[in-house]
Tab-separated table of C-alpha atoms and ligand atoms in Angstrom:
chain	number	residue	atom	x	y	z
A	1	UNK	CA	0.386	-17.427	11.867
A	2	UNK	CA	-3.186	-16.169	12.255
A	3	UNK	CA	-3.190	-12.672	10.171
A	4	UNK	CA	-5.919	-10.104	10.483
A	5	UNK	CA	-5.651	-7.864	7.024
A	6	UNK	CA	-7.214	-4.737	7.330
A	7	UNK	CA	-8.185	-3.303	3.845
A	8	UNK	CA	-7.550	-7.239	2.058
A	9	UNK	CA	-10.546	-6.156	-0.166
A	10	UNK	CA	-8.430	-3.740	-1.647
A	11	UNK	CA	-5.470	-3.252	-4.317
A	12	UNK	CA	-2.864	-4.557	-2.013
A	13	UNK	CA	-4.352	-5.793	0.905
A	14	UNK	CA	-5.755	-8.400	-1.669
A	15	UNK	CA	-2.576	-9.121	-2.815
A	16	UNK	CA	-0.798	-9.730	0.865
A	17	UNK	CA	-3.562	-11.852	1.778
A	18	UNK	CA	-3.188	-13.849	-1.279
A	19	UNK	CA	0.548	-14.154	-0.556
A	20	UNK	CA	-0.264	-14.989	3.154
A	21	UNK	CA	-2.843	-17.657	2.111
A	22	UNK	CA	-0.257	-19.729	-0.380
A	23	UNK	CA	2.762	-19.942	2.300
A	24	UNK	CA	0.056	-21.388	4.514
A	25	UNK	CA	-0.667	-18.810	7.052
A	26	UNK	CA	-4.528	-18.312	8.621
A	27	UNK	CA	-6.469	-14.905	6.858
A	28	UNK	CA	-9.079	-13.106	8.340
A	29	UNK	CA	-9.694	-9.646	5.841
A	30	UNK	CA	-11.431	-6.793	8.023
A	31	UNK	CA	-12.721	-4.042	5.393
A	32	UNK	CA	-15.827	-1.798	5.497
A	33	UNK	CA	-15.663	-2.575	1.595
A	34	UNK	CA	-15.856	1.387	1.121
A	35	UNK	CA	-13.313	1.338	-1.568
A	36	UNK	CA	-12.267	-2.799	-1.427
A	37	UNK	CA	-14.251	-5.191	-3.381
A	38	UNK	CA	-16.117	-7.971	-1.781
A	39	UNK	CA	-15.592	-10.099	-5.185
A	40	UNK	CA	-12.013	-9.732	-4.315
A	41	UNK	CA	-12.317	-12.040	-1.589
A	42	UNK	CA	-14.354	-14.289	-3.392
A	43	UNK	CA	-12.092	-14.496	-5.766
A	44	UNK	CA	-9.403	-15.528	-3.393
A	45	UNK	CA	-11.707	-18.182	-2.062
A	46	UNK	CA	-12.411	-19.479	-5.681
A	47	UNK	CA	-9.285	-19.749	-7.158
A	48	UNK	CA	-6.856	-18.968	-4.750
A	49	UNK	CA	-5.084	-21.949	-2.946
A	50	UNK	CA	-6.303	-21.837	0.893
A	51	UNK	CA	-9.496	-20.021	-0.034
A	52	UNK	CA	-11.171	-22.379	3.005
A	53	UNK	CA	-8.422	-20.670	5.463
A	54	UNK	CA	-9.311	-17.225	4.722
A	55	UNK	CA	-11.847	-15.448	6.373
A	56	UNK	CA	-14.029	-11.961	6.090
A	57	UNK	CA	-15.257	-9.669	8.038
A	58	UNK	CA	-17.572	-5.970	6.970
A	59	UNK	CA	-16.294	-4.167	10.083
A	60	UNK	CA	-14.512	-0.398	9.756
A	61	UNK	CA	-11.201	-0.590	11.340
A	62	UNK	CA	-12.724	2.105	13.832
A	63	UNK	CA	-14.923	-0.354	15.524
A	64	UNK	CA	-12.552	-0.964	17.998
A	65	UNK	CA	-15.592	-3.738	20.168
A	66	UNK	CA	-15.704	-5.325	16.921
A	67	UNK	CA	-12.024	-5.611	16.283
A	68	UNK	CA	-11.368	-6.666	19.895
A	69	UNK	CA	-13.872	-9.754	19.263
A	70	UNK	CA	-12.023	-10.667	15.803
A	71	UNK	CA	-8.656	-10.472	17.316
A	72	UNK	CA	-9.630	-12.819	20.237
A	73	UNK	CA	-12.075	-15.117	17.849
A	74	UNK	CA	-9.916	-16.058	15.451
A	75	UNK	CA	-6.513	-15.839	18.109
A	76	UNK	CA	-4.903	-13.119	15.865
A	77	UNK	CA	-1.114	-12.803	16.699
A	78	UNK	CA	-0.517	-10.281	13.919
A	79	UNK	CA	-2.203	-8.014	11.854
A	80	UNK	CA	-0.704	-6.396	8.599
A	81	UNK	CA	-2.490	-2.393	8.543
A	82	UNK	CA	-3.272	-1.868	4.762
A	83	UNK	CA	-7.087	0.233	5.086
A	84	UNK	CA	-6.724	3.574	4.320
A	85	UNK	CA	-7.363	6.219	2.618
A	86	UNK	CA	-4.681	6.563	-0.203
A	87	UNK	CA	-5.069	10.059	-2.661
A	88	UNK	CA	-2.630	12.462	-2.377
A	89	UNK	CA	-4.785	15.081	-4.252
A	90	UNK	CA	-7.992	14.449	-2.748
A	91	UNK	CA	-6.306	14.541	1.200
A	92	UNK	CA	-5.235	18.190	0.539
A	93	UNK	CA	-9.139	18.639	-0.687
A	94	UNK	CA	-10.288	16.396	2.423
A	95	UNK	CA	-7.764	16.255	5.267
A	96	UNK	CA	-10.168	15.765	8.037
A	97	UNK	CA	-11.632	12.775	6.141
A	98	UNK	CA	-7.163	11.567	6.019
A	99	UNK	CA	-6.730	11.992	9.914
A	100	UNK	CA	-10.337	10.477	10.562
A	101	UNK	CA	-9.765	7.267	8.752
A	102	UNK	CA	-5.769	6.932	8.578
A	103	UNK	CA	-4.771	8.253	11.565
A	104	UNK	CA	-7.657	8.114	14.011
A	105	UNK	CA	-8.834	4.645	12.691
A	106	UNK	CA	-4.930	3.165	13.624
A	107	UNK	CA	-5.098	4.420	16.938
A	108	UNK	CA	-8.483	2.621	17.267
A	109	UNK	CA	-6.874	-0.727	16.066
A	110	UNK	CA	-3.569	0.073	18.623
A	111	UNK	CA	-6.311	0.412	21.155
A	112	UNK	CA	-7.423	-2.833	20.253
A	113	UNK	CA	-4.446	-4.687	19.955
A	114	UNK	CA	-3.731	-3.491	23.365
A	115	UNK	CA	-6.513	-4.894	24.849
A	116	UNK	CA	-5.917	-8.302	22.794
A	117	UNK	CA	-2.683	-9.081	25.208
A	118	UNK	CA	-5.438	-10.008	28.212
A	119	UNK	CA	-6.505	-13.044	25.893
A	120	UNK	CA	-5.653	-16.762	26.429
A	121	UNK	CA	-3.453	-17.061	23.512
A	122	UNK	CA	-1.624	-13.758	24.610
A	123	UNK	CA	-3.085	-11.288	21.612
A	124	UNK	CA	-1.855	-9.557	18.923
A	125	UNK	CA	2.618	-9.656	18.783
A	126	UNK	CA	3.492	-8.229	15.444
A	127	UNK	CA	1.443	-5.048	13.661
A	128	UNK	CA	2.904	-4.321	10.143
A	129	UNK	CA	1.769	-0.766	9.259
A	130	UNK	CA	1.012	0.217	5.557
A	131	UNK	CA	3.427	3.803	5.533
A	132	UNK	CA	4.247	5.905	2.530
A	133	UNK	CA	6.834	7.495	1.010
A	134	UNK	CA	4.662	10.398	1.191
A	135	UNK	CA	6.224	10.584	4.725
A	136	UNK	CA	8.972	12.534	3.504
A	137	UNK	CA	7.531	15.261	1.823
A	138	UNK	CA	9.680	17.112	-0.624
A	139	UNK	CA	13.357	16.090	0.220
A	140	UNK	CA	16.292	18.133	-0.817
A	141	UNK	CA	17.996	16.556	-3.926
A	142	UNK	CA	21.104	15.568	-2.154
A	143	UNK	CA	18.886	12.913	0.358
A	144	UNK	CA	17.627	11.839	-2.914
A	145	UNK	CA	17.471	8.813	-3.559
A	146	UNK	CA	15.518	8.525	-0.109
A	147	UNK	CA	16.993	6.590	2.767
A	148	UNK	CA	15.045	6.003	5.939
A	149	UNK	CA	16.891	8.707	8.094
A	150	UNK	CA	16.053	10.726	5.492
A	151	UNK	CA	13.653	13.493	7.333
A	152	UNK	CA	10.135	13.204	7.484
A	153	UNK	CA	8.279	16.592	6.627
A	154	UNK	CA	5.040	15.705	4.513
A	155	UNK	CA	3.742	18.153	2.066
A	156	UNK	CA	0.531	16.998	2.042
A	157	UNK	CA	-2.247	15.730	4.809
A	158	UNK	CA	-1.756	11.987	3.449
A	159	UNK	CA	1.412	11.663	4.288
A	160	UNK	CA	0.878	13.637	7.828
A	161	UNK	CA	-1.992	11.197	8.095
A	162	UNK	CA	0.572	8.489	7.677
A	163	UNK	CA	3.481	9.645	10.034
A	164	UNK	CA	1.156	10.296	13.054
A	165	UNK	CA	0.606	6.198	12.811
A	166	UNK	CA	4.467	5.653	12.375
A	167	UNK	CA	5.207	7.963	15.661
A	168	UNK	CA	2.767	6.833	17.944
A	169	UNK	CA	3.418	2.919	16.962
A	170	UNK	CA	6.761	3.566	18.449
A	171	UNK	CA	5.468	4.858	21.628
A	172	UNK	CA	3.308	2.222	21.372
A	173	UNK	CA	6.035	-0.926	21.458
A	174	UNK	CA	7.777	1.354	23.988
A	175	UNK	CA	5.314	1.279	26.316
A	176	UNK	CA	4.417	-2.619	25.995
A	177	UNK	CA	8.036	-3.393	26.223
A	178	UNK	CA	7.918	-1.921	29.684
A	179	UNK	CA	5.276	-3.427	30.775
A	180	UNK	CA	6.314	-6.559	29.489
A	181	UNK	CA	4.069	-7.451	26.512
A	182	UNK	CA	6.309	-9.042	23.073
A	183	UNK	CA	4.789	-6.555	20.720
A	184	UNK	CA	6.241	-5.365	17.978
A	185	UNK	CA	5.865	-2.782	14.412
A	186	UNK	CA	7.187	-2.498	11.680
A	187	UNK	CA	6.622	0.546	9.031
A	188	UNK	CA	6.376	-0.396	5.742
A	189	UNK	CA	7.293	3.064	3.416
A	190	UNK	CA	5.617	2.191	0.015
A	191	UNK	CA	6.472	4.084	-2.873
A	192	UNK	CA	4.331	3.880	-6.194
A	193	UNK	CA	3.131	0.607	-6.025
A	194	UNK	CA	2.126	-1.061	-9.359
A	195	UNK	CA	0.927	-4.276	-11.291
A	196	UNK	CA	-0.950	-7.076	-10.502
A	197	UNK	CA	-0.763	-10.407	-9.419
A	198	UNK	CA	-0.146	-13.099	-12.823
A	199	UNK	CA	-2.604	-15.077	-12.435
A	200	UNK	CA	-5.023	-12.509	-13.244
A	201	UNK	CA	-7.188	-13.210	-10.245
A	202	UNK	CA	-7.118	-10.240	-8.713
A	203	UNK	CA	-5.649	-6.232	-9.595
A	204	UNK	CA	-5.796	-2.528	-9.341
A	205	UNK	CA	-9.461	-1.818	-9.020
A	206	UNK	CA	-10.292	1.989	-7.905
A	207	UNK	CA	-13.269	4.323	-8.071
A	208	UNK	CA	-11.937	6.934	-9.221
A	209	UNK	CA	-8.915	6.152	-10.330
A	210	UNK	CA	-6.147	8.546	-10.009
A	211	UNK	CA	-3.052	6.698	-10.306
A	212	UNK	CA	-0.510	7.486	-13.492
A	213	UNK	CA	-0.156	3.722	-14.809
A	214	UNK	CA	-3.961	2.524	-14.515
A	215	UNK	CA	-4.776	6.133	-16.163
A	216	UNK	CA	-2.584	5.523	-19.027
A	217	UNK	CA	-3.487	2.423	-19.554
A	218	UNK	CA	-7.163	2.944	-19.891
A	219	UNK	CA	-6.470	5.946	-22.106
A	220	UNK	CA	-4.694	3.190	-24.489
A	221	UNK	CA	-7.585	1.199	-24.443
A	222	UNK	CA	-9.983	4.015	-25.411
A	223	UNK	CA	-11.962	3.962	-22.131
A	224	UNK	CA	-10.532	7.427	-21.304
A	225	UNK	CA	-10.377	10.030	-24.351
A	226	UNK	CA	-6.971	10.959	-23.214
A	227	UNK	CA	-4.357	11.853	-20.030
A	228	UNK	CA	-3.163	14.827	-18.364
A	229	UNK	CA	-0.278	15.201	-17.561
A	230	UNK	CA	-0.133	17.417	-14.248
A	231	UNK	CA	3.036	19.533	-14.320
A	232	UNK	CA	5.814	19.915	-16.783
A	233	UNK	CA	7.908	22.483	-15.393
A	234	UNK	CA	9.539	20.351	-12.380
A	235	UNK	CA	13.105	20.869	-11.934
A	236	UNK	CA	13.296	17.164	-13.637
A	237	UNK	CA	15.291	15.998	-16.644
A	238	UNK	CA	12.005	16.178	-18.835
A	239	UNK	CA	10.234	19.068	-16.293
A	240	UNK	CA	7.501	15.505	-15.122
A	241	UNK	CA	7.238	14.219	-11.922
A	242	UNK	CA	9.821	11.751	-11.221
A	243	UNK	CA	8.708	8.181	-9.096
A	244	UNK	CA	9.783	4.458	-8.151
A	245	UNK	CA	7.328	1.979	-9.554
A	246	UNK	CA	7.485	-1.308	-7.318
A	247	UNK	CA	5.066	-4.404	-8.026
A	248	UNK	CA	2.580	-5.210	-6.112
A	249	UNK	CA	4.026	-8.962	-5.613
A	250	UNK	CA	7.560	-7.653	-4.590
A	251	UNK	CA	5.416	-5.501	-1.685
A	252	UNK	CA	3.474	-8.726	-0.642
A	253	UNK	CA	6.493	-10.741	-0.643
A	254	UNK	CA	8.359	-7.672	1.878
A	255	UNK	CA	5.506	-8.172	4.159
A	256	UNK	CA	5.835	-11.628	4.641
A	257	UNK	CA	9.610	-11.571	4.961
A	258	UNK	CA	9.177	-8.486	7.518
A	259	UNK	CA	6.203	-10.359	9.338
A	260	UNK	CA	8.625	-13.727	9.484
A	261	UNK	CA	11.595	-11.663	11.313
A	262	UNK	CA	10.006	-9.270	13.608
A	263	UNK	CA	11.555	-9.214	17.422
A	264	UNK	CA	10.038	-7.878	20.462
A	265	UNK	CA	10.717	-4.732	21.124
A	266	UNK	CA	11.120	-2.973	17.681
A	267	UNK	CA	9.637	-0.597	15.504
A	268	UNK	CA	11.205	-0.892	12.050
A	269	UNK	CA	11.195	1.110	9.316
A	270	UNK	CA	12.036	0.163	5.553
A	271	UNK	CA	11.197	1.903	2.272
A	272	UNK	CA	9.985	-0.500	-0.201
A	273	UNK	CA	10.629	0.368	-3.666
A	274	UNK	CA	12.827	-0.541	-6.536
A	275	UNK	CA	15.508	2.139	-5.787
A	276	UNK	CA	15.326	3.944	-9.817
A	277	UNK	CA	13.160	6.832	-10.432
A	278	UNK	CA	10.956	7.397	-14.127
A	279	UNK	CA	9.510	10.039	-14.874
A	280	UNK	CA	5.591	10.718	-15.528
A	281	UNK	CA	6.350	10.824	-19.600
A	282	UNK	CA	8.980	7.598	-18.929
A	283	UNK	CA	5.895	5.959	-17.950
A	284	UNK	CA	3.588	6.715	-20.418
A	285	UNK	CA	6.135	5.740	-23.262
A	286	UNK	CA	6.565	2.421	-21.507
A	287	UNK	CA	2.238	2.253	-21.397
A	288	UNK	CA	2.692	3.164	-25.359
A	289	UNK	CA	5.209	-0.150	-25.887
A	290	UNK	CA	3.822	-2.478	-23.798
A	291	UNK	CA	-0.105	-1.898	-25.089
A	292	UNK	CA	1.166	-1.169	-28.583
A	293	UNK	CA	-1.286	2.216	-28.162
A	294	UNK	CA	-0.486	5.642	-28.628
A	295	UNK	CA	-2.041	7.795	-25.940
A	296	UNK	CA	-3.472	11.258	-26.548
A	297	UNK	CA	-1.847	13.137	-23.849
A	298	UNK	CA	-2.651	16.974	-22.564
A	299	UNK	CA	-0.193	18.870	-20.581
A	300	UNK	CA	-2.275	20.535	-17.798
A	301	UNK	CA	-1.061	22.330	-14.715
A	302	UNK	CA	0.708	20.627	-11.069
A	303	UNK	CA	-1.488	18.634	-8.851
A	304	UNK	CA	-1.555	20.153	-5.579
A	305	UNK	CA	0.410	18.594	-2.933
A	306	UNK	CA	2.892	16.008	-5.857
A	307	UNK	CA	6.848	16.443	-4.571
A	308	UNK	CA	8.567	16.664	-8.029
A	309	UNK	CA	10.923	13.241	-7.014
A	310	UNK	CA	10.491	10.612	-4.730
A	311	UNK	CA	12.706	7.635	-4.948
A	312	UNK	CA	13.955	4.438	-2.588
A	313	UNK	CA	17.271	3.843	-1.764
A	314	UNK	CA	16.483	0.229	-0.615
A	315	UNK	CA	19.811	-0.756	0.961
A	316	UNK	CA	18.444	-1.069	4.934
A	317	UNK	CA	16.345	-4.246	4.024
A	318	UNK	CA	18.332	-5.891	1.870
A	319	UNK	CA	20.975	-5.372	4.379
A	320	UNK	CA	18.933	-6.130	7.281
A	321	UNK	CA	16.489	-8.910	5.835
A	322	UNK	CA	18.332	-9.815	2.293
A	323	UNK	CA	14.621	-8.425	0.657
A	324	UNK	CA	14.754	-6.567	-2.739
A	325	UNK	CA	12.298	-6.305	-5.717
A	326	UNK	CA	12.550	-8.529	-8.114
A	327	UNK	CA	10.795	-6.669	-10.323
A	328	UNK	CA	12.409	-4.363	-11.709
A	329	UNK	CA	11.854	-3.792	-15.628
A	330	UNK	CA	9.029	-1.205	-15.800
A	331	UNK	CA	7.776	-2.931	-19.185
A	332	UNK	CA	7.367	-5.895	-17.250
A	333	UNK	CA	5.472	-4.499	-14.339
A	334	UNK	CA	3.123	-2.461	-16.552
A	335	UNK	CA	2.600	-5.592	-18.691
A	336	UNK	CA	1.197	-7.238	-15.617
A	337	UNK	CA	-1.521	-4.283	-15.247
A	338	UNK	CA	-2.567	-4.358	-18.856
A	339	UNK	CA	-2.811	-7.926	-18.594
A	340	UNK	CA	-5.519	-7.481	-15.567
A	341	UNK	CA	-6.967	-4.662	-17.269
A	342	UNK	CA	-7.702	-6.638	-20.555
A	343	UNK	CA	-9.010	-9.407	-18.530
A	344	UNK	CA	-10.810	-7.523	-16.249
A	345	UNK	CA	-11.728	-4.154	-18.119
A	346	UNK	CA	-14.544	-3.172	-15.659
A	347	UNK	CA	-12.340	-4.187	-12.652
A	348	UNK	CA	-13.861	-6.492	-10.714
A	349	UNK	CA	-17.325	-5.855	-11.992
A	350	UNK	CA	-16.489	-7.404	-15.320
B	1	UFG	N1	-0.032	11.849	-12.882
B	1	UFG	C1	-0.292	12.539	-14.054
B	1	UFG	N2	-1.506	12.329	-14.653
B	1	UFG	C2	-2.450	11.486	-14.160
B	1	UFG	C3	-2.152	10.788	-12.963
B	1	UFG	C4	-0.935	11.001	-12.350
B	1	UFG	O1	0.507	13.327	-14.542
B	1	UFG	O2	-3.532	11.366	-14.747
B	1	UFG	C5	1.260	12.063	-12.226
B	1	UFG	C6	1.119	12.622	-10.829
B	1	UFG	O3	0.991	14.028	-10.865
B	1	UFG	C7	2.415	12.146	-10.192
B	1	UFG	C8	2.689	10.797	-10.878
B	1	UFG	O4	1.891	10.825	-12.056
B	1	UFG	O5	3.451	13.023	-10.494
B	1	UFG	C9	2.289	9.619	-10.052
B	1	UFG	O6	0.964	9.842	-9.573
B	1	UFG	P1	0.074	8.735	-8.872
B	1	UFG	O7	-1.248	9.364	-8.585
B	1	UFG	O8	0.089	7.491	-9.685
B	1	UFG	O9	0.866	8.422	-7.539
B	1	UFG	P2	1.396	9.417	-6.395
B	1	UFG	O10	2.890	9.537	-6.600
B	1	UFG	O11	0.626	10.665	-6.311
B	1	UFG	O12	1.074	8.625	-5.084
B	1	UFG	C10	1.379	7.250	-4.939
B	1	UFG	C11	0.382	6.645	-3.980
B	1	UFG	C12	0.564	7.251	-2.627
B	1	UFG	C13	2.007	7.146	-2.196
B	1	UFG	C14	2.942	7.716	-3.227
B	1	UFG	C15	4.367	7.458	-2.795
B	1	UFG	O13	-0.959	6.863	-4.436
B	1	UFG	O14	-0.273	6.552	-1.745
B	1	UFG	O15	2.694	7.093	-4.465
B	1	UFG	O16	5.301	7.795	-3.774
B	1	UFG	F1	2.183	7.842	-1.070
């Protein structure tokens, strides 16, 4: 297939196209490299196998000309939706900046994908959409842990940033169905995603970083004095927030099976996690084994706009597609990180 990656300069963006690239499929990344790395690509090209079949692009997904005139250059029958803006905290401290980029830059890429179906080789079928569990908010312990039907209610304007895409991609493949155009979505509800590829080529790289394991393990390596942790007084087993860690190979690998199974006509939706829930201090204790470190951790107050437990119940695409992680050992999938992080302490500067 010929996939348009929006975001493949970034953490897992990088890591789809990668996958996308070795099973032999055409790659053309579109990033405004605001937060992605360019060297991520060249990396890809160097080392990756396929590097000649992938191609790049410095276009913001809201350049909807510019789009238009990728999609029918390089006859782009599906694209896979990973740019965004991703912080929880810093949406509730910038939500116009969330809507602006997440939601309004989908609807220009919809827009464009629309107008890709008047091309000779018939446009863009299949959109896979980068959702969050952050879709559903805080849900009540007994829809925990979260199915789809679960309901959506985000707490925070990253998540609401999120669903708007999911809601008006439906409307979306309604409408084409009736006029007759094969398109299909499918929505793709991470939860905490994690790791890094093995090879060491390419990993979690973000400025600033905010996310628990990177954190943690940068405090074990001494380039942090220490961690907060935000919140002890959840109504948890240890009072810390509670999440599902899922690698970032197991989410690249869902794509592909997802991408390879779409039908005309549907909107999907499938959380993609591991389906078992650790808490914040489960996580740092795993950091502590896996880096041999001990990590000088401060207990500091909630982070605005953090549900105390989010967890996947994973059953629909297993059912549906046969997918699940195969990851599954948290020690194994923090291992992975440390082993980019050694290799690559200043990310991709280094
Ligand atoms: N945390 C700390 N200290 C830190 C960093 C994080 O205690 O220094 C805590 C957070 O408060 C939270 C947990 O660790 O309870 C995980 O936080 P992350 O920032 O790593 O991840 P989030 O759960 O906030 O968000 C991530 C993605 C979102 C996605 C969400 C879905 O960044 O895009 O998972 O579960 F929506």
């Amino acid at each position: 297939m010929n996939v348009l990656v929006t975001g493949g300069a970034g953490y897992i963006g990088s890591h789809a196209a990668q996958r996308l690239l070795a099973d032999g499929h055409d790659v053309v990344v579109v990033d405004n490299l605001f937060r992605g790395h360019a060297r991520a690509i060249d990396r890809l090209r160097e080392r990756a196998k396929g590097g000649d079949r992938l191609g790049f692009e410095r276009v913001d997904i809201g350049q909807t000309d510019e789009i238009e005139r990728i999609l029918r250059e390089r006859r782009v029958d599906t694209i896979m939706h990973f740019a965004a803006w991703t912080y929880v905290g810093e949406s509730v401290q910038k939500p116009l900046d969330y809507y602006h980029n997440n939601t309004a830059g989908s609807l220009s890429l919809v827009r464009a994908c629309e107008r890709s179906w008047r091309n000779a080789h018939g446009g863009v079928r299949r959109f896979v959409f980068s959702s969050t569990a952050a879709t559903y908010g805080e849900p009540p312990a007994d829809r925990v842990p979260i199915r789809e039907d679960c309901p959506q209610s985000p707490i925070n304007p990253y998540g609401a940033s999120k669903l708007m895409v999911e809601r008006f991609l439906r409307d979306a493949v309604a409408a084409a169905t009736r006029a007759g155009e094969p398109f299909a979505a499918a929505c793709l509800r991470y939860f905490n995603v994690a790791g890094a590829d093995q090879t060491g080529i390419i990993g979690e790289d973000h400025d600033p970083e905010t996310h628990l394991i990177p954190i943690a393990i940068q405090a074990a390596m001494g380039r942090r004095p220490g961690m907060t942790i935000f919140g002890q007084d959840y109504p948890t087993p240890d009072g810390t927030c509670v999440r599902d860690y899922v690698h970032v190979e197991d989410l690249a690998d869902a794509h592909v099976t997802v991408m390879s199974r779409m039908q005309p006509g549907e909107c999907v939706a499938y959380n993609l996690g591991i389906g078992r829930g650790y808490s914040v201090r489960e996580v740092i204790a795993a950091v502590e084994r896996v880096t041999g470190k001990s990590i000088p951790v401060t207990m500091g107050e909630r982070r605005p706009g953090d549900p105390p437990v989010l967890f996947a119940d994973p059953s629909t695409i297993r059912r549906d597609l046969g997918w699940a992680a195969s990851w599954t050992d948290l020690e194994k999938i923090i291992a992975t990180a440390w082993q980019w992080m050694r290799q690559n302490p200043e990310g991709y500067k280094s």
